[in-house]
């Protein structure tokens, strides 16, 4: 599995990388009062990846999946710390030493832990900041409504905490099913979610919508919840996670998947989602700035089933936005251009995620960011 990382303007050599890392990691004057769920673009201490291995569903395409994870690891660790969770730390460490520049490698830590799969977004901690100190919320992950085994993944957070690999106050929320991909925060009291996911079977189905909203507001110190009632992607196992459809961005901006092909199966549902987004208002009562993302041309698996390719599944890291690409130059470039509008101060970096959607997820699904103070 040959993998060669090209040099970028932010990664010229080991010394330049170290200086760039220290600059990105510098924390400016920011508001750390109260308790809140930081937006993804809030300064980060690092990101978690849960690594693929032969005992996961990645087995048939493990070489390709590993190459994609190496690419993600490189781009993340070039800018901030990276924590890799794996049941095979020796093998992963050997691979990293072979493939990563030394200056990148020094920002990567390994945590040995049994895993079912690799979707860190949904089994990882949700981290509040309380007067600047992290509070690690450990929610129950049940394989997206008991669709897949998740017993090992559901214990990752506690193992990381007990091993001292994350810092903060641990809070069990294991009485409630909540996946990181199902919510978005603007860091100022607004949450964005989808009713299709939170009210789906085998999650918290005994609770009403009002009760679910109250739980979110209480646990995550939110002032309000914006519910999307429309929109889906064919092939999505998550019951319409919001991070596949619409994302909160700085300056009261929303980016979202737009379908302009009336013959496409998604057209009606995504049109209704767009209309609902147009009706949303900010805390100050103003319309959001809406930036539509193109929809990739349909991608199918070997059995002819459509896969959930989406440009909304990007990850914000210190100084950059890592976005999925799907081998479609025109659409990939247009998505990059529009994300640059949403994040004008950050580099937008594309990562080929065609192998990821073969397991019905993409780049954001594989990652979980930690705000200040979590990774040592």
Short mmCIF file of C-alpha atoms in Angstrom, two decimals:
data_model
loop_
_atom_site.label_atom_id
_atom_site.label_comp_id
_atom_site.label_asym_id
_atom_site.label_seq_id
_atom_site.Cartn_x
_atom_site.Cartn_y
_atom_site.Cartn_z
CA UNK A 1 0.00 0.00 0.00
CA UNK A 2 2.04 2.90 -1.25
CA UNK A 3 1.08 6.25 0.16
CA UNK A 4 2.92 9.48 -0.49
CA UNK A 5 1.99 12.75 1.21
CA UNK A 6 2.61 15.83 -0.84
CA UNK A 7 4.13 18.86 0.82
CA UNK A 8 1.86 21.86 1.29
CA UNK A 9 2.52 25.50 2.09
CA UNK A 10 1.87 24.74 5.77
CA UNK A 11 4.11 21.67 5.80
CA UNK A 12 7.44 22.42 4.13
CA UNK A 13 9.83 20.60 6.41
CA UNK A 14 10.01 19.42 9.99
CA UNK A 15 11.10 22.81 11.37
CA UNK A 16 8.49 24.74 9.39
CA UNK A 17 5.80 22.29 10.53
CA UNK A 18 6.73 22.67 14.16
CA UNK A 19 6.59 26.45 13.92
CA UNK A 20 3.26 26.29 12.06
CA UNK A 21 1.83 23.90 14.66
CA UNK A 22 2.81 26.18 17.52
CA UNK A 23 1.26 29.16 15.77
CA UNK A 24 -2.01 27.36 15.08
CA UNK A 25 -2.15 26.03 18.62
CA UNK A 26 -1.78 29.51 20.14
CA UNK A 27 -5.08 30.47 21.74
CA UNK A 28 -6.16 34.09 21.26
CA UNK A 29 -8.38 35.95 23.68
CA UNK A 30 -11.66 34.01 23.62
CA UNK A 31 -14.76 33.89 25.78
CA UNK A 32 -14.56 31.02 28.28
CA UNK A 33 -17.27 32.02 30.70
CA UNK A 34 -20.29 29.91 31.53
CA UNK A 35 -21.02 26.40 30.28
CA UNK A 36 -21.52 25.67 26.59
CA UNK A 37 -21.02 23.12 23.84
CA UNK A 38 -18.31 24.67 21.65
CA UNK A 39 -18.81 25.04 17.95
CA UNK A 40 -16.52 22.87 15.86
CA UNK A 41 -14.52 25.92 14.80
CA UNK A 42 -13.67 26.75 18.42
CA UNK A 43 -9.93 26.25 19.15
CA UNK A 44 -9.22 22.54 19.53
CA UNK A 45 -6.79 20.51 21.60
CA UNK A 46 -7.02 17.64 19.14
CA UNK A 47 -9.06 15.07 17.26
CA UNK A 48 -9.85 11.38 17.81
CA UNK A 49 -9.68 8.73 15.10
CA UNK A 50 -10.76 5.14 15.82
CA UNK A 51 -8.59 3.05 13.50
CA UNK A 52 -9.85 0.37 11.05
CA UNK A 53 -8.75 -3.24 11.47
CA UNK A 54 -9.50 -6.67 10.02
CA UNK A 55 -12.19 -7.49 12.59
CA UNK A 56 -14.32 -4.54 11.41
CA UNK A 57 -16.54 -4.21 8.35
CA UNK A 58 -13.55 -2.63 6.61
CA UNK A 59 -11.93 -6.03 6.10
CA UNK A 60 -12.73 -6.36 2.35
CA UNK A 61 -11.23 -2.92 1.63
CA UNK A 62 -8.85 -2.61 4.57
CA UNK A 63 -5.87 -1.41 2.54
CA UNK A 64 -7.89 1.38 0.94
CA UNK A 65 -9.52 2.34 4.22
CA UNK A 66 -6.16 2.44 5.99
CA UNK A 67 -4.76 4.69 3.26
CA UNK A 68 -7.66 7.10 3.77
CA UNK A 69 -7.16 7.07 7.54
CA UNK A 70 -3.46 7.77 7.07
CA UNK A 71 -4.36 10.75 4.93
CA UNK A 72 -6.77 12.05 7.57
CA UNK A 73 -4.20 11.45 10.30
CA UNK A 74 -1.56 13.40 8.39
CA UNK A 75 -3.77 16.41 7.75
CA UNK A 76 -5.00 16.52 11.36
CA UNK A 77 -1.63 15.96 13.05
CA UNK A 78 -0.07 18.61 10.80
CA UNK A 79 -2.22 21.12 12.64
CA UNK A 80 -3.02 19.77 16.10
CA UNK A 81 -2.83 16.70 18.31
CA UNK A 82 -4.35 13.41 17.19
CA UNK A 83 -5.48 10.54 19.41
CA UNK A 84 -5.78 7.18 17.63
CA UNK A 85 -7.88 4.49 19.31
CA UNK A 86 -7.00 0.96 18.20
CA UNK A 87 -6.86 -2.62 19.48
CA UNK A 88 -3.57 -2.97 17.58
CA UNK A 89 -1.33 -0.12 18.82
CA UNK A 90 1.97 -1.81 17.92
CA UNK A 91 0.94 -2.41 14.32
CA UNK A 92 -0.50 1.09 13.94
CA UNK A 93 2.59 2.68 15.49
CA UNK A 94 4.85 0.79 13.10
CA UNK A 95 2.73 1.92 10.16
CA UNK A 96 2.79 5.53 11.31
CA UNK A 97 6.57 5.49 11.80
CA UNK A 98 6.95 4.19 8.26
CA UNK A 99 4.59 6.69 6.61
CA UNK A 100 4.55 9.90 8.68
CA UNK A 101 7.15 12.68 8.80
CA UNK A 102 8.76 12.89 12.23
CA UNK A 103 7.33 16.34 12.92
CA UNK A 104 3.80 15.03 12.30
CA UNK A 105 4.35 11.84 14.25
CA UNK A 106 5.24 13.69 17.45
CA UNK A 107 1.68 15.05 17.63
CA UNK A 108 0.04 11.58 17.50
CA UNK A 109 -0.86 9.50 20.54
CA UNK A 110 -2.20 5.93 20.62
CA UNK A 111 -4.81 4.42 22.94
CA UNK A 112 -5.17 0.64 23.10
CA UNK A 113 -8.82 -0.34 23.19
CA UNK A 114 -11.11 -3.05 21.73
CA UNK A 115 -13.40 -1.64 19.03
CA UNK A 116 -16.35 -2.80 16.94
CA UNK A 117 -15.89 -0.21 14.22
CA UNK A 118 -14.44 3.22 13.52
CA UNK A 119 -17.16 5.87 13.74
CA UNK A 120 -15.65 8.15 16.38
CA UNK A 121 -18.20 10.89 15.71
CA UNK A 122 -20.91 8.74 17.22
CA UNK A 123 -19.16 6.88 20.03
CA UNK A 124 -16.86 9.72 21.11
CA UNK A 125 -17.29 12.15 24.00
CA UNK A 126 -19.39 15.27 23.56
CA UNK A 127 -17.35 17.92 25.37
CA UNK A 128 -18.74 20.95 27.14
CA UNK A 129 -16.61 23.78 28.46
CA UNK A 130 -17.50 24.99 31.95
CA UNK A 131 -15.64 28.18 32.85
CA UNK A 132 -12.94 27.04 30.43
CA UNK A 133 -12.61 23.51 31.85
CA UNK A 134 -13.74 20.46 29.83
CA UNK A 135 -16.70 18.33 30.86
CA UNK A 136 -16.74 14.96 29.08
CA UNK A 137 -20.26 13.72 28.39
CA UNK A 138 -20.41 9.96 27.76
CA UNK A 139 -23.65 9.14 25.94
CA UNK A 140 -24.85 5.68 25.04
CA UNK A 141 -24.07 4.56 21.50
CA UNK A 142 -26.20 1.64 20.35
CA UNK A 143 -25.19 1.19 16.72
CA UNK A 144 -27.69 3.70 15.30
CA UNK A 145 -30.77 2.14 16.81
CA UNK A 146 -29.47 -1.43 17.27
CA UNK A 147 -28.54 -1.84 13.60
CA UNK A 148 -24.96 -2.91 14.37
CA UNK A 149 -22.94 -4.25 17.31
CA UNK A 150 -21.57 -1.43 19.47
CA UNK A 151 -20.74 -3.00 22.84
CA UNK A 152 -16.98 -2.37 22.53
CA UNK A 153 -17.35 1.07 21.00
CA UNK A 154 -19.72 2.07 23.78
CA UNK A 155 -16.95 1.48 26.34
CA UNK A 156 -14.20 3.45 24.57
CA UNK A 157 -14.87 6.73 26.37
CA UNK A 158 -14.68 5.28 29.85
CA UNK A 159 -11.46 3.43 29.00
CA UNK A 160 -9.85 6.60 27.64
CA UNK A 161 -10.81 8.49 30.77
CA UNK A 162 -9.63 5.81 33.20
CA UNK A 163 -6.33 5.53 31.32
CA UNK A 164 -5.75 9.25 31.72
CA UNK A 165 -5.63 9.88 27.97
CA UNK A 166 -8.25 12.61 28.11
CA UNK A 167 -8.57 15.35 30.71
CA UNK A 168 -11.74 16.81 32.16
CA UNK A 169 -14.66 15.96 34.39
CA UNK A 170 -16.30 12.68 33.35
CA UNK A 171 -20.11 12.71 33.35
CA UNK A 172 -22.10 9.57 32.53
CA UNK A 173 -25.07 10.11 30.24
CA UNK A 174 -25.42 6.41 29.46
CA UNK A 175 -29.15 6.53 30.15
CA UNK A 176 -29.62 8.43 26.89
CA UNK A 177 -28.73 7.52 23.29
CA UNK A 178 -27.09 10.42 21.46
CA UNK A 179 -24.63 10.40 18.58
CA UNK A 180 -22.30 13.28 17.81
CA UNK A 181 -23.29 13.26 14.16
CA UNK A 182 -26.91 13.95 15.07
CA UNK A 183 -26.34 17.44 16.51
CA UNK A 184 -24.63 20.69 15.56
CA UNK A 185 -23.77 23.58 17.90
CA UNK A 186 -22.94 27.19 17.09
CA UNK A 187 -21.29 27.59 20.51
CA UNK A 188 -23.74 30.37 21.39
CA UNK A 189 -26.77 28.40 22.55
CA UNK A 190 -28.26 27.05 19.31
CA UNK A 191 -28.41 23.35 18.45
CA UNK A 192 -29.37 21.97 15.04
CA UNK A 193 -30.71 18.43 14.69
CA UNK A 194 -33.12 16.25 12.70
CA UNK A 195 -36.38 14.81 13.94
CA UNK A 196 -35.91 11.72 11.76
CA UNK A 197 -32.86 10.67 13.76
CA UNK A 198 -33.66 11.70 17.30
CA UNK A 199 -37.19 10.31 17.14
CA UNK A 200 -36.31 7.08 15.33
CA UNK A 201 -36.93 3.61 16.68
CA UNK A 202 -34.61 1.98 19.22
CA UNK A 203 -32.98 5.17 20.41
CA UNK A 204 -35.10 7.13 22.89
CA UNK A 205 -38.50 6.28 21.47
CA UNK A 206 -40.36 6.56 24.79
CA UNK A 207 -39.65 10.30 24.82
CA UNK A 208 -41.72 12.90 23.00
CA UNK A 209 -40.17 15.59 20.86
CA UNK A 210 -40.68 18.11 23.66
CA UNK A 211 -39.00 15.76 26.15
CA UNK A 212 -36.07 15.15 23.78
CA UNK A 213 -35.63 18.87 23.32
CA UNK A 214 -35.68 19.49 27.04
CA UNK A 215 -33.02 16.81 27.53
CA UNK A 216 -30.79 18.38 24.88
CA UNK A 217 -31.24 21.85 26.32
CA UNK A 218 -30.49 20.64 29.84
CA UNK A 219 -27.49 18.41 29.08
CA UNK A 220 -25.84 20.64 26.49
CA UNK A 221 -26.72 24.01 28.04
CA UNK A 222 -28.53 25.12 24.90
CA UNK A 223 -31.04 27.92 24.72
CA UNK A 224 -32.91 26.48 21.74
CA UNK A 225 -33.06 23.61 19.28
CA UNK A 226 -33.67 23.97 15.56
CA UNK A 227 -35.33 20.83 14.19
CA UNK A 228 -35.00 19.80 10.56
CA UNK A 229 -38.02 17.69 9.62
CA UNK A 230 -37.03 16.98 6.02
CA UNK A 231 -34.03 15.72 4.11
CA UNK A 232 -32.34 12.35 3.77
CA UNK A 233 -29.63 10.55 1.82
CA UNK A 234 -30.12 7.15 0.23
CA UNK A 235 -27.88 4.54 1.82
CA UNK A 236 -27.56 6.41 5.11
CA UNK A 237 -27.56 4.06 8.14
CA UNK A 238 -27.88 6.88 10.67
CA UNK A 239 -31.52 7.88 10.07
CA UNK A 240 -30.54 11.28 8.69
CA UNK A 241 -27.73 12.58 10.86
CA UNK A 242 -27.62 16.34 10.53
CA UNK A 243 -23.89 16.25 9.65
CA UNK A 244 -24.78 14.64 6.32
CA UNK A 245 -27.33 17.33 5.45
CA UNK A 246 -26.75 20.77 6.99
CA UNK A 247 -24.02 22.33 9.14
CA UNK A 248 -23.73 25.40 11.32
CA UNK A 249 -20.82 27.68 10.39
CA UNK A 250 -19.39 30.96 11.72
CA UNK A 251 -21.15 34.30 11.29
CA UNK A 252 -24.69 32.86 11.33
CA UNK A 253 -24.04 30.79 8.23
CA UNK A 254 -25.61 27.45 7.31
CA UNK A 255 -24.24 25.21 4.58
CA UNK A 256 -26.49 22.47 3.30
CA UNK A 257 -26.88 19.83 0.62
CA UNK A 258 -28.88 21.12 -2.32
CA UNK A 259 -30.38 18.92 -5.04
CA UNK A 260 -31.22 20.71 -8.29
CA UNK A 261 -32.06 17.62 -10.36
CA UNK A 262 -35.83 17.14 -10.29
CA UNK A 263 -35.38 13.55 -11.48
CA UNK A 264 -33.21 12.68 -8.48
CA UNK A 265 -34.88 10.70 -5.69
CA UNK A 266 -33.67 13.28 -3.15
CA UNK A 267 -35.11 16.32 -4.87
CA UNK A 268 -38.41 16.74 -3.02
CA UNK A 269 -37.10 16.00 0.47
CA UNK A 270 -34.04 18.25 0.09
CA UNK A 271 -36.19 21.02 -1.43
CA UNK A 272 -38.43 20.93 1.65
CA UNK A 273 -35.32 20.96 3.86
CA UNK A 274 -34.05 24.03 1.99
CA UNK A 275 -37.38 25.80 2.54
CA UNK A 276 -37.21 25.03 6.26
CA UNK A 277 -33.65 26.37 6.45
CA UNK A 278 -34.83 29.55 4.74
CA UNK A 279 -37.44 29.96 7.47
CA UNK A 280 -34.99 29.54 10.35
CA UNK A 281 -33.95 32.65 12.23
CA UNK A 282 -30.90 33.48 14.32
CA UNK A 283 -31.11 34.37 18.01
CA UNK A 284 -31.42 37.99 16.89
CA UNK A 285 -34.36 37.17 14.60
CA UNK A 286 -32.45 37.48 11.32
CA UNK A 287 -32.34 34.96 8.45
CA UNK A 288 -29.28 32.76 8.28
CA UNK A 289 -26.78 33.21 5.49
CA UNK A 290 -27.34 30.07 3.43
CA UNK A 291 -24.66 28.49 1.25
CA UNK A 292 -25.80 25.45 -0.76
CA UNK A 293 -23.36 22.62 -1.34
CA UNK A 294 -23.56 20.67 -4.60
CA UNK A 295 -24.76 17.10 -4.56
CA UNK A 296 -22.23 14.63 -5.95
CA UNK A 297 -23.32 12.51 -8.88
CA UNK A 298 -24.85 9.26 -7.66
CA UNK A 299 -22.33 6.69 -6.38
CA UNK A 300 -23.35 3.03 -6.13
CA UNK A 301 -21.95 -0.05 -4.44
CA UNK A 302 -21.22 -3.36 -6.15
CA UNK A 303 -24.86 -4.42 -5.69
CA UNK A 304 -26.23 -1.28 -7.30
CA UNK A 305 -27.36 0.38 -4.07
CA UNK A 306 -26.85 4.12 -3.83
CA UNK A 307 -24.26 5.35 -1.31
CA UNK A 308 -24.60 8.50 0.85
CA UNK A 309 -21.94 10.73 -0.70
CA UNK A 310 -22.21 14.23 0.78
CA UNK A 311 -19.97 17.28 1.00
CA UNK A 312 -21.66 18.32 4.26
CA UNK A 313 -19.58 15.70 6.10
CA UNK A 314 -16.51 17.94 6.52
CA UNK A 315 -14.34 18.40 9.62
CA UNK A 316 -13.18 21.76 10.97
CA UNK A 317 -9.71 21.69 12.57
CA UNK A 318 -7.34 24.43 13.71
CA UNK A 319 -6.64 26.53 10.66
CA UNK A 320 -8.37 24.31 8.11
CA UNK A 321 -11.48 22.54 6.89
CA UNK A 322 -10.98 18.94 5.78
CA UNK A 323 -13.62 18.08 3.22
CA UNK A 324 -14.50 14.78 1.56
CA UNK A 325 -14.03 14.41 -2.19
CA UNK A 326 -15.51 11.72 -4.41
CA UNK A 327 -13.43 11.65 -7.59
CA UNK A 328 -15.76 14.13 -9.30
CA UNK A 329 -13.54 17.12 -10.17
CA UNK A 330 -16.28 19.62 -11.05
CA UNK A 331 -18.44 18.89 -8.01
CA UNK A 332 -15.43 18.50 -5.69
CA UNK A 333 -14.06 21.88 -6.78
CA UNK A 334 -17.43 23.59 -6.44
CA UNK A 335 -17.89 22.19 -2.93
CA UNK A 336 -14.40 23.42 -1.99
CA UNK A 337 -15.20 26.89 -3.30
CA UNK A 338 -18.43 27.11 -1.34
CA UNK A 339 -16.89 25.84 1.89
CA UNK A 340 -14.20 28.49 1.45
CA UNK A 341 -17.00 31.07 1.47
CA UNK A 342 -18.25 29.66 4.78
CA UNK A 343 -14.75 29.52 6.31
CA UNK A 344 -12.81 32.35 4.64
CA UNK A 345 -9.94 32.28 7.13
CA UNK A 346 -9.14 28.58 6.78
CA UNK A 347 -7.47 26.39 4.22
CA UNK A 348 -9.94 23.94 2.64
CA UNK A 349 -8.25 20.57 2.07
CA UNK A 350 -9.84 17.76 0.09
CA UNK A 351 -9.46 14.09 1.09
CA UNK A 352 -10.65 11.30 -1.20
CA UNK A 353 -13.39 9.54 0.77
CA UNK A 354 -14.76 7.16 -1.84
CA UNK A 355 -13.74 4.18 0.26
CA UNK A 356 -15.46 5.62 3.34
CA UNK A 357 -18.88 5.86 1.75
CA UNK A 358 -18.66 2.16 0.88
CA UNK A 359 -19.36 1.73 4.59
CA UNK A 360 -22.05 4.45 4.42
CA UNK A 361 -20.11 7.22 6.19
CA UNK A 362 -17.61 9.91 5.36
CA UNK A 363 -14.92 12.13 6.85
CA UNK A 364 -16.82 13.82 9.69
CA UNK A 365 -18.31 10.48 10.76
CA UNK A 366 -14.80 9.09 11.32
CA UNK A 367 -13.58 11.90 13.57
CA UNK A 368 -14.36 13.62 16.86
CA UNK A 369 -12.76 16.92 17.80
CA UNK A 370 -11.89 17.92 21.36
CA UNK A 371 -11.88 21.57 22.47
CA UNK A 372 -9.18 23.14 24.61
CA UNK A 373 -7.86 21.21 27.55
CA UNK A 374 -8.89 17.64 26.67
CA UNK A 375 -5.85 16.10 24.97
CA UNK A 376 -2.67 16.47 26.99
#
